[in-house]
Short mmCIF file of C-alpha atoms in Angstrom, two decimals:
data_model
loop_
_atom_site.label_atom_id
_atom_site.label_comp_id
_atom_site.label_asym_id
_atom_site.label_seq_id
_atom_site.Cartn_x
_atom_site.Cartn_y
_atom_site.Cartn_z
CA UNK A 1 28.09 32.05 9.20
CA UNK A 2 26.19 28.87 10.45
CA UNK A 3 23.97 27.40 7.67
CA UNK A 4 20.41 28.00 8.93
CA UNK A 5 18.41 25.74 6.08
CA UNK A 6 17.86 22.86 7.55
CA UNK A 7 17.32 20.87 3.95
CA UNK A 8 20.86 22.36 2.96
CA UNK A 9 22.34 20.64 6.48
CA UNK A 10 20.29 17.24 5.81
CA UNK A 11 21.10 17.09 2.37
CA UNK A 12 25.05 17.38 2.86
CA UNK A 13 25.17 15.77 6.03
CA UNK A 14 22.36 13.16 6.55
CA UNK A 15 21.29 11.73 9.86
CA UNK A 16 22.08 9.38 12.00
CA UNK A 17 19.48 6.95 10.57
CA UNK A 18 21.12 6.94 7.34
CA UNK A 19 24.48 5.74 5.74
CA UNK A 20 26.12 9.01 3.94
CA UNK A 21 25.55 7.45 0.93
CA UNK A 22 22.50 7.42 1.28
CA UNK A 23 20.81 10.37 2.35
CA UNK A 24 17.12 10.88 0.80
CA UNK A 25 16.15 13.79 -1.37
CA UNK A 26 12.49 15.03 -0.05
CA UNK A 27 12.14 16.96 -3.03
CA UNK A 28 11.62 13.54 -5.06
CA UNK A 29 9.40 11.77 -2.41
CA UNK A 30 6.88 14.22 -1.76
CA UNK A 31 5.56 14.69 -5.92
CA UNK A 32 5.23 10.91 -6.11
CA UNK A 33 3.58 10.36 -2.75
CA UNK A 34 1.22 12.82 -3.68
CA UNK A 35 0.88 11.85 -7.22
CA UNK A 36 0.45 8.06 -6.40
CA UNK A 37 -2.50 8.71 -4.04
CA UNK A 38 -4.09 11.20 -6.67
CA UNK A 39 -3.79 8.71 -9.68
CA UNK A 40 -5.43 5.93 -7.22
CA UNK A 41 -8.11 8.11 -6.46
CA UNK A 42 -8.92 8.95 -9.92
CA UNK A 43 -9.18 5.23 -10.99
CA UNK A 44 -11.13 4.06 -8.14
CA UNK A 45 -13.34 6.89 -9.70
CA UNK A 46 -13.01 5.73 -13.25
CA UNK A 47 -13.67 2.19 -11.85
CA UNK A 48 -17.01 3.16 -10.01
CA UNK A 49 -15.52 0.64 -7.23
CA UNK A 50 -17.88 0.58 -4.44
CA UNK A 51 -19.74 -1.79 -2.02
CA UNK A 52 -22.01 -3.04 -4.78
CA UNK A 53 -19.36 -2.85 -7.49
CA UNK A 54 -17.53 -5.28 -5.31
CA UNK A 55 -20.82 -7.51 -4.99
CA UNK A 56 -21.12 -8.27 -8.93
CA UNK A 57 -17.23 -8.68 -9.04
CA UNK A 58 -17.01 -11.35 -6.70
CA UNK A 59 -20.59 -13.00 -7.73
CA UNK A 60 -18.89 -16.38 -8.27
CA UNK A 61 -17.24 -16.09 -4.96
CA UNK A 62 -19.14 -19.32 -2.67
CA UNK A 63 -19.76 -18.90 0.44
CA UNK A 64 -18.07 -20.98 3.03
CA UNK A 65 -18.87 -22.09 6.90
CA UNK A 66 -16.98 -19.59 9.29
CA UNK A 67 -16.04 -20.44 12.72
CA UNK A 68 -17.22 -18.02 15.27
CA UNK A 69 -13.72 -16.96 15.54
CA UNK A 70 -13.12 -15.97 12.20
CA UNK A 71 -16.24 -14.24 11.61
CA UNK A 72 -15.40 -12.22 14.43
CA UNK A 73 -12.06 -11.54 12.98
CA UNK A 74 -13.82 -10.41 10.03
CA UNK A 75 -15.93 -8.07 11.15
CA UNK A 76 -13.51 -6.78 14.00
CA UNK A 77 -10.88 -5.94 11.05
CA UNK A 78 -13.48 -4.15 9.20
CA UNK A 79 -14.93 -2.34 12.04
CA UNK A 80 -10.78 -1.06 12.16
CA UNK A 81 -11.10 -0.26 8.78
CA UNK A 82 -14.68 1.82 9.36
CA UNK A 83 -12.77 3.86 12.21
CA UNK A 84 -9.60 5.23 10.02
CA UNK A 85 -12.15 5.90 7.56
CA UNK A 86 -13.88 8.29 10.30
CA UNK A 87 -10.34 9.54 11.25
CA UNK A 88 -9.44 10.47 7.72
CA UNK A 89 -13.19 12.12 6.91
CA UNK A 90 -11.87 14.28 10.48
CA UNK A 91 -8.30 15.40 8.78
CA UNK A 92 -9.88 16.19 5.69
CA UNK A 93 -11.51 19.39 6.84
CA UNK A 94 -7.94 20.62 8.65
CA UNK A 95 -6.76 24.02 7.40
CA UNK A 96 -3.37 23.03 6.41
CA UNK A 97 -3.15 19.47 5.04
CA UNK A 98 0.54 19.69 5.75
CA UNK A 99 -0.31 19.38 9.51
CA UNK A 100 -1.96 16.02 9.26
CA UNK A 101 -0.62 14.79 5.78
CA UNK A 102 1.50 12.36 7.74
CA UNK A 103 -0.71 11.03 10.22
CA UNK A 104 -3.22 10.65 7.12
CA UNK A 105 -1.48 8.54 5.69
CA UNK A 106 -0.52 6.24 8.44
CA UNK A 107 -4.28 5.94 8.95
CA UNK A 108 -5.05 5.29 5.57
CA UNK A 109 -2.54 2.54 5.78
CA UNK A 110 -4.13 0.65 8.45
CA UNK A 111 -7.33 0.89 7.30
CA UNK A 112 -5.88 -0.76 4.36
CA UNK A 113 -4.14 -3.13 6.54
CA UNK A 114 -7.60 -3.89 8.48
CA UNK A 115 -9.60 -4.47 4.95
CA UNK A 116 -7.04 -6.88 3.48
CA UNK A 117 -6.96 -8.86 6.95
CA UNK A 118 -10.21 -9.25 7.09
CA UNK A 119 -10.20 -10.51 3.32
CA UNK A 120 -7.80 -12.95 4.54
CA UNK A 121 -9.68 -13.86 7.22
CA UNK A 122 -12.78 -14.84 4.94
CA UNK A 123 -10.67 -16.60 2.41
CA UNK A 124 -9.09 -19.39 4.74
CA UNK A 125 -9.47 -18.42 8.21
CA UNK A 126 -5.91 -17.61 9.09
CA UNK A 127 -4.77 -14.07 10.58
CA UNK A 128 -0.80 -13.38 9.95
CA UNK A 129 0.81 -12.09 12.79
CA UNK A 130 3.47 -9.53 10.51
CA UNK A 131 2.83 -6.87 8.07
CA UNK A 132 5.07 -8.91 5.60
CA UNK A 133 3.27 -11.88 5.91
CA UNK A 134 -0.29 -9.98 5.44
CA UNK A 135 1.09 -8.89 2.76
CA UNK A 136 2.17 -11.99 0.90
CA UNK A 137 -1.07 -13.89 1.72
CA UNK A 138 -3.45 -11.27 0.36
CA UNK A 139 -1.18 -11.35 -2.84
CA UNK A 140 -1.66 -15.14 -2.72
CA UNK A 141 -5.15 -14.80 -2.77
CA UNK A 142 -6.57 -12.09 -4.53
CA UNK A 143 -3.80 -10.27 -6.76
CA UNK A 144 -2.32 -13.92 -8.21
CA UNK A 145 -5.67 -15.04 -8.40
CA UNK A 146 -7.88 -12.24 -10.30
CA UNK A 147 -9.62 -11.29 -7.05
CA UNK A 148 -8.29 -8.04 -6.30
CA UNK A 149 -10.35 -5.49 -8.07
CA UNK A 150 -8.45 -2.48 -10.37
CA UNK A 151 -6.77 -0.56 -9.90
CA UNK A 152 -5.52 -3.00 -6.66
CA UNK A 153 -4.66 -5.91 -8.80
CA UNK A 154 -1.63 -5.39 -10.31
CA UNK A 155 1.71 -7.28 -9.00
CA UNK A 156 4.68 -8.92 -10.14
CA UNK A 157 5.59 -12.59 -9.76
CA UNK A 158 9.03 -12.55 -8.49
CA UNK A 159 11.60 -9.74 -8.77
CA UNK A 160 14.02 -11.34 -11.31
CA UNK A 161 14.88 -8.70 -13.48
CA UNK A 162 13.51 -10.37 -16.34
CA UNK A 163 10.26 -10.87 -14.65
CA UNK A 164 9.88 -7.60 -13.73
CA UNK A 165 10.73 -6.42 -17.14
CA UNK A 166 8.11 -8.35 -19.11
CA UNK A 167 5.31 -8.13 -16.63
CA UNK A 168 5.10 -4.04 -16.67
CA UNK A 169 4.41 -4.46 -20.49
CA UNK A 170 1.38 -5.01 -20.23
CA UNK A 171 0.50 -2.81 -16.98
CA UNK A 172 2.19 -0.10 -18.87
CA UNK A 173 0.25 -0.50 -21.68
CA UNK A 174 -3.08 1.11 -20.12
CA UNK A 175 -0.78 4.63 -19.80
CA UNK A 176 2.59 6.47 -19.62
CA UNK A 177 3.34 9.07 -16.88
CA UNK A 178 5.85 10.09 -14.59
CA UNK A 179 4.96 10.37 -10.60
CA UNK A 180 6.85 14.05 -10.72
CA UNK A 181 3.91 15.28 -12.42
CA UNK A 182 0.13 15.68 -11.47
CA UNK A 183 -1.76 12.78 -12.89
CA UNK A 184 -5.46 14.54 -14.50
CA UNK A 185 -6.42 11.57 -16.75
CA UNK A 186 -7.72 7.56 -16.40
CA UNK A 187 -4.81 6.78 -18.33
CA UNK A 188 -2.41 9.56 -16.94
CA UNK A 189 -3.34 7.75 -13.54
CA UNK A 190 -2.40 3.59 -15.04
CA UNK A 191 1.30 5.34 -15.76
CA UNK A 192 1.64 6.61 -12.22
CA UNK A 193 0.45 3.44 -10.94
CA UNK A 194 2.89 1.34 -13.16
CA UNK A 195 5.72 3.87 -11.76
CA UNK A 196 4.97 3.51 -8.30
CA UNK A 197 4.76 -0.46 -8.61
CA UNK A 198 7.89 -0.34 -10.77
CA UNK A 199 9.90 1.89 -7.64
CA UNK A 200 8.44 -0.55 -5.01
CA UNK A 201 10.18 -3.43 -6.83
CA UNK A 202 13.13 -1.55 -6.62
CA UNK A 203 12.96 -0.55 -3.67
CA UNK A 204 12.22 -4.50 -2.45
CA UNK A 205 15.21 -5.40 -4.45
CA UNK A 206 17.01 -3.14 -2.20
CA UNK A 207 15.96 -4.75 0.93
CA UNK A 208 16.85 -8.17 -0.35
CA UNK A 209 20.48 -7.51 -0.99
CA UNK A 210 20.91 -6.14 2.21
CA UNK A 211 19.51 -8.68 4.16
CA UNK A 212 21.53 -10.95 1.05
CA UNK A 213 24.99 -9.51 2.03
CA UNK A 214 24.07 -10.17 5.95
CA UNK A 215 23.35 -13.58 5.26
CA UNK A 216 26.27 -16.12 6.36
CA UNK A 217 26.23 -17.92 2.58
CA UNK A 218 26.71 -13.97 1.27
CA UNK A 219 29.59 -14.01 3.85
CA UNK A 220 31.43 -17.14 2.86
CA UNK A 221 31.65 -16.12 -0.65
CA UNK A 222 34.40 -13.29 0.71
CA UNK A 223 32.64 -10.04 -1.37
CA UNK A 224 31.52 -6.82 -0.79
CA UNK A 225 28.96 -6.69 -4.06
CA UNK A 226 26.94 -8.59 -6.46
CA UNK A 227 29.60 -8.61 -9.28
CA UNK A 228 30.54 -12.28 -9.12
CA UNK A 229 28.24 -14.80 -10.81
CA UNK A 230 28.17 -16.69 -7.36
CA UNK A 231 26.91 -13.25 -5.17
CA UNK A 232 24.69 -12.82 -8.39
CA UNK A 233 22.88 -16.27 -7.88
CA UNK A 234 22.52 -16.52 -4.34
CA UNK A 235 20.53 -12.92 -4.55
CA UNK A 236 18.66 -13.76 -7.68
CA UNK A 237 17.07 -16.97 -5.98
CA UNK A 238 16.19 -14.27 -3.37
CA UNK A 239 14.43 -12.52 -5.92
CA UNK A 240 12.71 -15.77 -7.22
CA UNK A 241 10.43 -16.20 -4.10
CA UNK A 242 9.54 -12.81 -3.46
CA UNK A 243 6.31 -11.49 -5.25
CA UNK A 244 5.07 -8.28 -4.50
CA UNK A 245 1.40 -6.42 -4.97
CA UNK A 246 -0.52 -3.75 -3.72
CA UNK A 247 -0.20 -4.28 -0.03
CA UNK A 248 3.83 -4.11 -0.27
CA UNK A 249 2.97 -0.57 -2.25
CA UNK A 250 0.81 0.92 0.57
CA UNK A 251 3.37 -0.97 3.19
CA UNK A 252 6.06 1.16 1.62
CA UNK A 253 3.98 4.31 1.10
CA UNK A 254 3.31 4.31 5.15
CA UNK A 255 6.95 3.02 5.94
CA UNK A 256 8.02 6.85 4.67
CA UNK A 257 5.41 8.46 6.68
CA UNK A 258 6.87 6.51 9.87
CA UNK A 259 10.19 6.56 8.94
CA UNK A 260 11.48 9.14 6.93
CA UNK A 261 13.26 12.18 7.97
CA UNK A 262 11.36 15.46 8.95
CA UNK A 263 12.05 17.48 6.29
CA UNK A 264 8.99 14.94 4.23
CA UNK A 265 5.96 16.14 4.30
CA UNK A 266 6.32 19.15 6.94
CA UNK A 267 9.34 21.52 5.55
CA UNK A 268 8.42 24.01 2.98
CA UNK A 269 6.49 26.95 2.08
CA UNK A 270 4.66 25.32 -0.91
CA UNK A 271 4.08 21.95 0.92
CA UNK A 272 0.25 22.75 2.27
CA UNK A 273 -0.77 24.43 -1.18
CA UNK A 274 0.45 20.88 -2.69
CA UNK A 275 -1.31 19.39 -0.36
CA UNK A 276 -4.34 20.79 -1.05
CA UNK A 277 -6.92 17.82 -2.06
CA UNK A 278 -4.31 15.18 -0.64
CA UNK A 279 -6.02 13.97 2.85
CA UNK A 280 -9.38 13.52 -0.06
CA UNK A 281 -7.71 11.34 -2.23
CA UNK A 282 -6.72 9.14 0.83
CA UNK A 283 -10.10 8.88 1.88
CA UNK A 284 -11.47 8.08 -1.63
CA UNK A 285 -9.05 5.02 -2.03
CA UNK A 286 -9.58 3.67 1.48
CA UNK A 287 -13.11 3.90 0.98
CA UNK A 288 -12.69 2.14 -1.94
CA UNK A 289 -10.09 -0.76 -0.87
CA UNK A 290 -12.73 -1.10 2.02
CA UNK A 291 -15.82 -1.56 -0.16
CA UNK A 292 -14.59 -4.40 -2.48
CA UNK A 293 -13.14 -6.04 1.25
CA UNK A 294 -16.63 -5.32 2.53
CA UNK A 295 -18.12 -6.90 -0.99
CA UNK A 296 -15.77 -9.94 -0.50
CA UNK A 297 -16.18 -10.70 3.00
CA UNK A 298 -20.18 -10.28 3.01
CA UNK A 299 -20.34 -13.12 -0.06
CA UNK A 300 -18.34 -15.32 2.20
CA UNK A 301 -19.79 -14.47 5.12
CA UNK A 302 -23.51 -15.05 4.12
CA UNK A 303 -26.39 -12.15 4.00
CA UNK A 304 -28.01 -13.18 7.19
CA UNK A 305 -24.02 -13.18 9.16
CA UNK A 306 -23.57 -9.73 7.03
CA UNK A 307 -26.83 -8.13 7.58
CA UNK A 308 -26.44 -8.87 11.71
CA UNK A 309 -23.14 -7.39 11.65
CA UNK A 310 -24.24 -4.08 9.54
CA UNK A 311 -27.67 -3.64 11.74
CA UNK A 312 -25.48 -4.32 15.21
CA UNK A 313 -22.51 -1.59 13.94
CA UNK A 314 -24.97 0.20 13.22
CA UNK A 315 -27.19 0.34 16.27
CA UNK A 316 -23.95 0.75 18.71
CA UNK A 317 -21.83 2.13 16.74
CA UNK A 318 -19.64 5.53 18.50
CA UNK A 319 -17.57 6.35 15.32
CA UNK A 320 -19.35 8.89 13.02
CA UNK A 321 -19.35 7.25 9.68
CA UNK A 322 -22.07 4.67 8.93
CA UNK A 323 -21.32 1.20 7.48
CA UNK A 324 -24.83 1.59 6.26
CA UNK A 325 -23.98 4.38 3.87
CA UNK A 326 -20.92 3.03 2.45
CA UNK A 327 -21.22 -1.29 2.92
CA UNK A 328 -24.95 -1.60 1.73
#
C-alpha cells in the first residue's frame, strides 16, 4: 500500500533541497517558532517599550545634521515598517492563523528589516545593500553599544565556543525555559529568548563550516571534517569575526518561513488551534521594534524634521494604521 502521510514520506525520504542527512523535523520547529514570538511579545509587554519609552531611553542620543538623502532614507524605511505593521493588523483577524502564519511572519520580518535600516540610516548615513550586512551594522551600533532596547539587546561577540559559553551566563541568568513549551511568565519568556539566541549561534556555526570546508585553504588541508587542529583553526578564526544579535535571530526566524519545507507551518490538524494568538504576538513585537526605531530616529532626526514627517504621513497617508497613534 502506498504511504499516504506526507510527514511519514518527508521524514524518511527528504527533498530535493536537502542532503539525507539532513532532513528537518517540523515537529521541533513549529513549538519554538511559536514560543520565541510569544516570549518576545510578553517582554516587550513587561518592558512597556513604546514610542515614548524609546524617547527617555535614547535621551542622551545628540542629534546630528542629515543630508536630504538620508533623512529620506529614514523616513522611507519607516514608512516600510508602518505598512507591514498594517499588513499584520489585516492577518490578525483571519479565521485560521495557519493560513497566513507564514506570510506573517515574512512581513513581520521586513518590517523589522525596514526599522533597523532606518536606525542605521540615522546613526551614520550608510544603507547596506545585503541582509547580512544590515545585520552586522545594526549589531555594531546598537546591540555592542547599549542602544538596542530589551528584550532586542542581547548578542554574542564572536562564536568561539568559549565566547558563546560565558556570554549566555549572564543572559541566562534573568530565566530558564525550554522553546518546546509555552512561555506564560517575564522570566519564563528571558529563557526562551536565551534558547532561541543560543540555537541561532548554532545554527550560524553551521553556516560557517560549510562555507569553511568550500573555502580553497579548507581544501588544501586534504579533510573532510574539523578533527585536525589545522581544520579546527582555520574555522575557529571564522568564528572570531562573526558576532551575531537580534537581527541574525529574526533573519533566521524568516529564512524558515521562506525556505523550509511545506509540511512547517501548514500540515496538521492541531496547527491553527496552536496558532491561535500567533499573528498577535507578531504584531506586538513589530510594533515594538518599530517604536524604539521610531524613538531613535526622531532624536536624530530633530522634532521639527520628525514632526513634518508624522503630520505629512499622516495627511497622505493610504495604509490604515496611523503613525500618529503609535510614533507620538
Amino acid at each position: 500500500m502506498v504511504d499516504s502521510s506526507l510527514y511519514s514520506r518527508m521524514r524518511e525520504h527528504g527533498t530535493l533541497a536537502e542532503k539525507p542527512s539532513d532532513v528537518p523535523d517540523a515537529r521541533f520547529a513549529l513549538p519554538s517558532t511559536i514560543h520565541w514570538m510569544r516570549a518576545l511579545a510578553i517582554l516587550v509587554d513587561d518592558q512597556a517599550l513604546d514610542y515614548s519609552g524609546a524617547r527617555k531611553f535614547y535621551v542622551n542620543v545628540q542629534r546630528r545634521e542629515l543630508s536630504d538623502r538620508e533623512i529620506n532614507s529614514i523616513c522611507e524605511q519607516l514608512l516600510f515598517s508602518l505598512n507591514q505593521i498594517a499588513g499584520l493588523q489585516v492577518l490578525a483577524v483571519a479565521e485560521n492563523k495557519a493560513d497566513v502564519a507564514r506570510m506573517g511572519i515574512v512581513a513581520w520580518y521586513y518590517g523589522v528589516y525596514g526599522a533597523a535600516s532606518a536606525m542605521i540610516a540615522a546613526a551614520d548615513g550608510s544603507f547596506p545593500d545585503t541582509h547580512a550586512g544590515t545585520a552586522q551594522q545594526w549589531n555594531r551600533h546598537f546591540a555592542t553599544n547599549g542602544l538596542a532596547m530589551p528584550p532586542f539587546g542581547d548578542r554574542f561577540s564572536n562564536l568561539l565556543d568559549e565566547t558563546v559559553e560565558r556570554e549566555l551566563v549572564p543572559i541566562r541568568s534573568r530565566g530558564k525555559h525550554s522553546l518546546t513549551t509555552v512561555p506564560v511568565t517575564p522570566e519564563q519568556a528571558w529563557g526562551c529568548a536565551a534558547e532561541y539566541l543560543s540555537g541561532t549561534a548554532d545554527w550560524e556555526k553551521w553556516n560557517i563550516r560549510e562555507r569553511v570546508m568550500e573555502s580553497r585553504e579548507f581544501k588544501a588541508l586534504a579533510v573532510d571534517n574539523f578533527r585536525t587542529a589545522g581544520a579546527r583553526s582555520l574555522r575557529n578564526a571564522w568564528y572570531a569575526k562573526r558576532g551575531i544579535a537580534f537581527l541574525h535571530e529574526a533573519s533566521r526566524y524568516r529564512g524558515k518561513a521562506n525556505y523550509r519545507d511545506a509540511i512547517y507551518l501548514a500540515y496538521g490538524k492541531s496547527v491553527p488551534r496552536l496558532l491561535g494568538g500567533f499573528v498577535d504576538d507578531l504584531l506586538r513585537v513589530l510594533r515594538s521594534f518599530a517604536a524604539m526605531a521610531a524613538g531613535y530616529a526622531s532624536i536624530r532626526m530633530g522634532q521639527d524634521l520628525w514632526s513634518a514627517f508624522i503630520d505629512d504621513l499622516e495627511a497622505k497617508r493610504s495604509i490604515s494604521v496611523s503613525p500618529k497613534a503609535i510614533w507620538s
